[in-house]
Coordinates of C-alpha atoms and ligand atoms in Angstrom, one line a residue:
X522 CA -6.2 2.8 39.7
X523 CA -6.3 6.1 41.8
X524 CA -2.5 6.2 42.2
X525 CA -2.0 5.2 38.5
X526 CA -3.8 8.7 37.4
X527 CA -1.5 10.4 40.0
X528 CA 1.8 9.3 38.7
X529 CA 3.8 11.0 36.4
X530 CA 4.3 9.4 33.0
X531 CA 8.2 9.6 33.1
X532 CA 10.4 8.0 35.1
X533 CA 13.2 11.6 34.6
X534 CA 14.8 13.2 37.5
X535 CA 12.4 16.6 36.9
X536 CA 9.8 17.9 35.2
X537 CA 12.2 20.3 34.1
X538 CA 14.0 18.2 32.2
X539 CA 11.5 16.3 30.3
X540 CA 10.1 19.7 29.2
X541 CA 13.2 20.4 28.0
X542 CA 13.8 17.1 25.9
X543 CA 10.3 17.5 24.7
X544 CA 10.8 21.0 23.1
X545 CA 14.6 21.2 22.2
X546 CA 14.2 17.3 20.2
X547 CA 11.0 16.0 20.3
X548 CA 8.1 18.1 19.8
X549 CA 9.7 20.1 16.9
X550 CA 10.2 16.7 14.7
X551 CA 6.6 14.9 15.5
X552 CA 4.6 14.2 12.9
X553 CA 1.2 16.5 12.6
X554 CA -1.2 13.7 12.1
X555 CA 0.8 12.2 15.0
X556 CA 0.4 15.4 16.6
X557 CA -3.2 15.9 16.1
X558 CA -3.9 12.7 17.4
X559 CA -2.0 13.0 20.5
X560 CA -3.6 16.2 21.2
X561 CA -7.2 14.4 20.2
X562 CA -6.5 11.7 23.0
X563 CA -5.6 14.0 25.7
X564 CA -9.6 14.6 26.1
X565 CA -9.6 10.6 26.8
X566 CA -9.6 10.2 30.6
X567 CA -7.0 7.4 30.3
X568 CA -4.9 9.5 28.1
X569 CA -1.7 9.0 29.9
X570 CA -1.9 5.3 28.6
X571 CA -0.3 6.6 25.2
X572 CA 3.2 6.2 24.1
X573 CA 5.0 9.4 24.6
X574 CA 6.1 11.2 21.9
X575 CA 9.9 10.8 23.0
X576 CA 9.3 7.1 23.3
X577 CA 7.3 7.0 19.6
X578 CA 10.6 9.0 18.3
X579 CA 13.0 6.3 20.2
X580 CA 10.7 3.8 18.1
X581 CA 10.8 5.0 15.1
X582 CA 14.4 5.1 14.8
X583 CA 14.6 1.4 15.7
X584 CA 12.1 0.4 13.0
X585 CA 14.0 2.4 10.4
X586 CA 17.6 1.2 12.0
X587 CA 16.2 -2.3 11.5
X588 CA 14.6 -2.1 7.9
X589 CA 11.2 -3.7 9.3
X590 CA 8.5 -4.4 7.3
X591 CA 6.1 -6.5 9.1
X592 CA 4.7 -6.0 12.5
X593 CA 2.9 -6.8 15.4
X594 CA 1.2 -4.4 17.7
X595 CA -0.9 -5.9 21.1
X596 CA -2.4 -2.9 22.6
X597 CA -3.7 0.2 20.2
X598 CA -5.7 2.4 22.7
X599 CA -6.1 5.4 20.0
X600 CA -3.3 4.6 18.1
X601 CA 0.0 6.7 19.1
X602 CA 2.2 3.6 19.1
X603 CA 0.7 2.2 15.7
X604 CA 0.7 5.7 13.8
X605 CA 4.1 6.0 14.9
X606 CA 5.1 2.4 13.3
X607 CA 3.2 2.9 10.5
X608 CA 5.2 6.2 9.5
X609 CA 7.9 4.1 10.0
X610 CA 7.9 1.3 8.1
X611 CA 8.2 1.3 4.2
X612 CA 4.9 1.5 1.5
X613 CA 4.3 -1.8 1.2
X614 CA 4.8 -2.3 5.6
X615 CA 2.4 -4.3 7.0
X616 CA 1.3 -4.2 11.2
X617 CA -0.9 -6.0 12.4
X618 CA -2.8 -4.4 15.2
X619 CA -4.6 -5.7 18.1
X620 CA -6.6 -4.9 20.7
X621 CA -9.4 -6.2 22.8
X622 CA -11.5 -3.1 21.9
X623 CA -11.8 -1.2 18.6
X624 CA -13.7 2.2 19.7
X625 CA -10.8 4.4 21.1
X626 CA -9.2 3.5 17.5
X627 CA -11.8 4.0 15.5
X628 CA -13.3 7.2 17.1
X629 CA -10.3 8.5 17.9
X630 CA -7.2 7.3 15.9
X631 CA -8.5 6.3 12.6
X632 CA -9.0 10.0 10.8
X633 CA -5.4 10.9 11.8
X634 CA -4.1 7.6 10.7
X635 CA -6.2 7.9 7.4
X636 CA -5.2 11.6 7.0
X637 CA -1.1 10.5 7.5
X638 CA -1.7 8.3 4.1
X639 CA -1.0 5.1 5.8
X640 CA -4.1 3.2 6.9
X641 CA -3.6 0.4 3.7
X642 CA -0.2 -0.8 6.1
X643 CA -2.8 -1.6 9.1
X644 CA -4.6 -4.3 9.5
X645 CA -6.5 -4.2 12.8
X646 CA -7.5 -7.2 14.4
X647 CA -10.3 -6.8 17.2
X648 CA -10.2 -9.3 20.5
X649 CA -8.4 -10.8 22.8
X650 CA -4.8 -11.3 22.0
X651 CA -4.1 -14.3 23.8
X652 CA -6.6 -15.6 20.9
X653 CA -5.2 -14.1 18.4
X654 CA -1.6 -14.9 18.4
X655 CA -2.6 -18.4 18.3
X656 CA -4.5 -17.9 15.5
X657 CA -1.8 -16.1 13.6
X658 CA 0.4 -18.8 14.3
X659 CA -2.4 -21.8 13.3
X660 CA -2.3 -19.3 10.1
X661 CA 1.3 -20.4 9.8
X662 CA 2.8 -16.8 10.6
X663 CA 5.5 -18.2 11.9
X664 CA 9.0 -16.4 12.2
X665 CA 6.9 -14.3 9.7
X666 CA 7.7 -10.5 11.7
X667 CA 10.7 -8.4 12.5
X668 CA 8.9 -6.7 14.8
X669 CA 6.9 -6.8 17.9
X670 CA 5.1 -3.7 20.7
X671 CA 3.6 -5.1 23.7
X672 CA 1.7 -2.6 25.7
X673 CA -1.5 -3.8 27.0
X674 CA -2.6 -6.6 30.1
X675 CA 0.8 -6.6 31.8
X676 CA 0.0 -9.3 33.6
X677 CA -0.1 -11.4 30.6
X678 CA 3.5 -10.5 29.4
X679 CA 5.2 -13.6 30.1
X680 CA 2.4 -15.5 28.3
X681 CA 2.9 -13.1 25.1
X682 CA 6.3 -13.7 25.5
X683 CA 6.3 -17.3 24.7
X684 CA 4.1 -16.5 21.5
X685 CA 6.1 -13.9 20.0
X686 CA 9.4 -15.7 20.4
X687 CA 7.9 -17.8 17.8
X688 CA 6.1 -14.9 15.6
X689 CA 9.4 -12.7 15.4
X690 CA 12.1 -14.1 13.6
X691 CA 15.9 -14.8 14.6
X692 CA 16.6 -11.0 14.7
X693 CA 14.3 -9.6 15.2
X694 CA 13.1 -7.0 17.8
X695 CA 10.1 -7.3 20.9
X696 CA 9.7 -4.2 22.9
X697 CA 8.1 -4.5 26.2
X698 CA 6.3 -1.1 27.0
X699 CA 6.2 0.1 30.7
X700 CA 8.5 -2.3 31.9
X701 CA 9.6 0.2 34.8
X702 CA 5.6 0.7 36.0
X703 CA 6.4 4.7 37.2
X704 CA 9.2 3.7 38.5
X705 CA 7.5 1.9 41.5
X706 CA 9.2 -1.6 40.4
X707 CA 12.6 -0.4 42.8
X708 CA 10.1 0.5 45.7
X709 CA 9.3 -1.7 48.7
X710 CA 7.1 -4.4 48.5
X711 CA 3.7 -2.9 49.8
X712 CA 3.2 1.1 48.7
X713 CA 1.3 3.2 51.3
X714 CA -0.7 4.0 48.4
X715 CA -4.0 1.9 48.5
X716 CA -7.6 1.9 46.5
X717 CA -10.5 2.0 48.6
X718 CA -11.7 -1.0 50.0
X719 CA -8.6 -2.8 48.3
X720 CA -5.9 -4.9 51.0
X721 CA -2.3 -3.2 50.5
X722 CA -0.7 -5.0 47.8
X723 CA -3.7 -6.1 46.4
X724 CA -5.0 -2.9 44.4
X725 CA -4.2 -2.7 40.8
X726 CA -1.0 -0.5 40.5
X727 CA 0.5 -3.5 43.3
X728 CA -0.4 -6.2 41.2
X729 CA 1.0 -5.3 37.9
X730 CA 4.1 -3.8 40.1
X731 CA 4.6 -7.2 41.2
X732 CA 3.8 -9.0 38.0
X733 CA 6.9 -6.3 36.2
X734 CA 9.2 -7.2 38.7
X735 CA 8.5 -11.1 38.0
X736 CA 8.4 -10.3 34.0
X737 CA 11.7 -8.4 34.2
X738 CA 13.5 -11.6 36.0
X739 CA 12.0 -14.0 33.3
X740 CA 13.6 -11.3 30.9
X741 CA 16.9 -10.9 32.5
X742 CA 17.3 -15.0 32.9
X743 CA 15.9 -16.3 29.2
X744 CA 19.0 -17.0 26.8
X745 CA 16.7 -17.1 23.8
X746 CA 16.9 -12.9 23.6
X747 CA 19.4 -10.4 24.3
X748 CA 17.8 -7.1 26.8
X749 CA 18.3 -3.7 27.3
X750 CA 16.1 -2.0 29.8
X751 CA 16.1 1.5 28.2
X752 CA 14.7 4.3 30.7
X753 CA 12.4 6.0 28.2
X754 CA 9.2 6.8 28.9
X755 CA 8.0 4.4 31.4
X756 CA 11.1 1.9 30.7
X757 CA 10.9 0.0 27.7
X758 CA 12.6 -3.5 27.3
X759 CA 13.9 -4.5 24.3
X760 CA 14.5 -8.3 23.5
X761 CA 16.2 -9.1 20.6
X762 CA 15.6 -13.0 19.5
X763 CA 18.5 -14.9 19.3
X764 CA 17.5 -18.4 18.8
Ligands
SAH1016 N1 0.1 1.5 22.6 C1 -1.1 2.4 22.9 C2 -1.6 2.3 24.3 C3 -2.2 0.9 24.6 S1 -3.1 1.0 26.1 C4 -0.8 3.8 22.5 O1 0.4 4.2 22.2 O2 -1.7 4.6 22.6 C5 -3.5 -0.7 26.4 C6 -4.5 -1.3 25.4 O3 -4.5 -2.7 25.5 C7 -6.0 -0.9 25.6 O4 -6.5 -0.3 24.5 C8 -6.7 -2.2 25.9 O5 -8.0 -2.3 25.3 C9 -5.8 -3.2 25.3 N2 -5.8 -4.6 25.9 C10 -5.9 -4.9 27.2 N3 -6.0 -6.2 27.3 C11 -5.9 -6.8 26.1 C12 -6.0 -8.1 25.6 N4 -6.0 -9.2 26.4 N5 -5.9 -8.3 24.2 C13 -5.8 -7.2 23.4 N6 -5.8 -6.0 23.8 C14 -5.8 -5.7 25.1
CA1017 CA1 2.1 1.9 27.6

């Protein structure tokens, strides 16, 4: 945890030149509901767990580019990732939202979402995903979305993974959020970083390191979905369902 609220929450070569991104492209386009949320969650002590805007721009484009309609979100947090879709998508859009606990969304992201005009395309779903997505699919959602964002237990990706290959049609698109873990997935095994009272290797920012480096190989070897690992924001991977 301590190194995790140390890290930066790009992977770019300066700090320099995300600033520069963020005001010459980014900042000038964003949304000001999207906007005013960000800058409500920045009082959240685990604020950097938010999309970045440049990442919620990349987004966006994609759901436009792809025509989606129907959605999937696992991990809301205050609701930078699902305002973001939910601008996105067309008036009748539909995203289902999930997350494991609803007050960061509700005291947080709600007014902005309801202020955008967009709140009748959400439908928020509170507990555990790994619960949920099997319940969608007993609800015979199957093939049923264009569209899926995974940001939340990383060490449950690969599970996820097997779920949403059968929610998301032939097609259509799952993104992997933080798939490059601040860069630390090309650093040796151990880091010299480590919590107190916690083995090296064994403190949380090891274990998810460790459990990315595993997910990116089940990623990079399953024929069912076409990759790219693109280096925005913490590294998002995009699979693309193919059969
Ligand atoms: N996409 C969000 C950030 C998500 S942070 C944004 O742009 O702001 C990760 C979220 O995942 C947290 O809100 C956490 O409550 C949720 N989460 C963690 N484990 C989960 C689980 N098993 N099921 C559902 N949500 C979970
Ligand atoms: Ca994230």
């Amino acid at each position: 945890m301590e190194r995790l609220l140390q890290e930066k929450k790009h992977i770019l070569k300066s700090e320099a030149l995300q600033e520069y991104i963020m005001k010459t492209s980014v900042l000038p386009r964003e949304n000001e509901a999207l906007k005013k949320l960000r800058e409500a969650t920045m009082s959240h002590e685990w604020s950097l767990m938010s999309v970045p805007p440049e990442q919620g721009q990349f987004m966006s484009l994609l759901l436009k580019l792809m025509n989606a309609s129907k959605t999937i979100e696992i991990g809301v947090f205050t609701g930078y990732s699902l305002l973001t879709t939910a601008l996105a998508l067309p008036e009748n859009g539909k995203i289902t939202a999930i997350d494991l606990d609803r007050e960061s969304f509700y005291n947080i992201g709600l007014p902005f979402i309801k202020e955008a005009g967009v709140e009748h395309k959400i439908n928020f779903l509170e507990g555990d995903a790994h619960l949920l997505l099997d319940k969608l699919l007993e609800e015979g959602e199957e093939g049923r979305y264009d569209f899926a964002f995974v940001d939340a237990d990383k060490l449950n990706n690969a599970h996820y993974h097997e779920r949403l290959l059968k929610l998301v049609r032939i097609g259509g698109l799952i993104a992997y959020d933080n798939t490059l873990w601040f860069g630390s997935v090309a650093e040796p095994e151990i880091s010299s970083v480590t919590e107190p009272g916690k083995a090296p290797g064994e403190d949380f920012f090891d274990r998810v390191r460790r459990h990315t480096k595993e997910f990116n190989k089940i990623l990079a070897s399953d024929h069912r979905v076409e990759i790219s690992q693109v280096c925005i924001g913490d590294g998002v991977t995009l699979c693309l369902r193919l059969s």
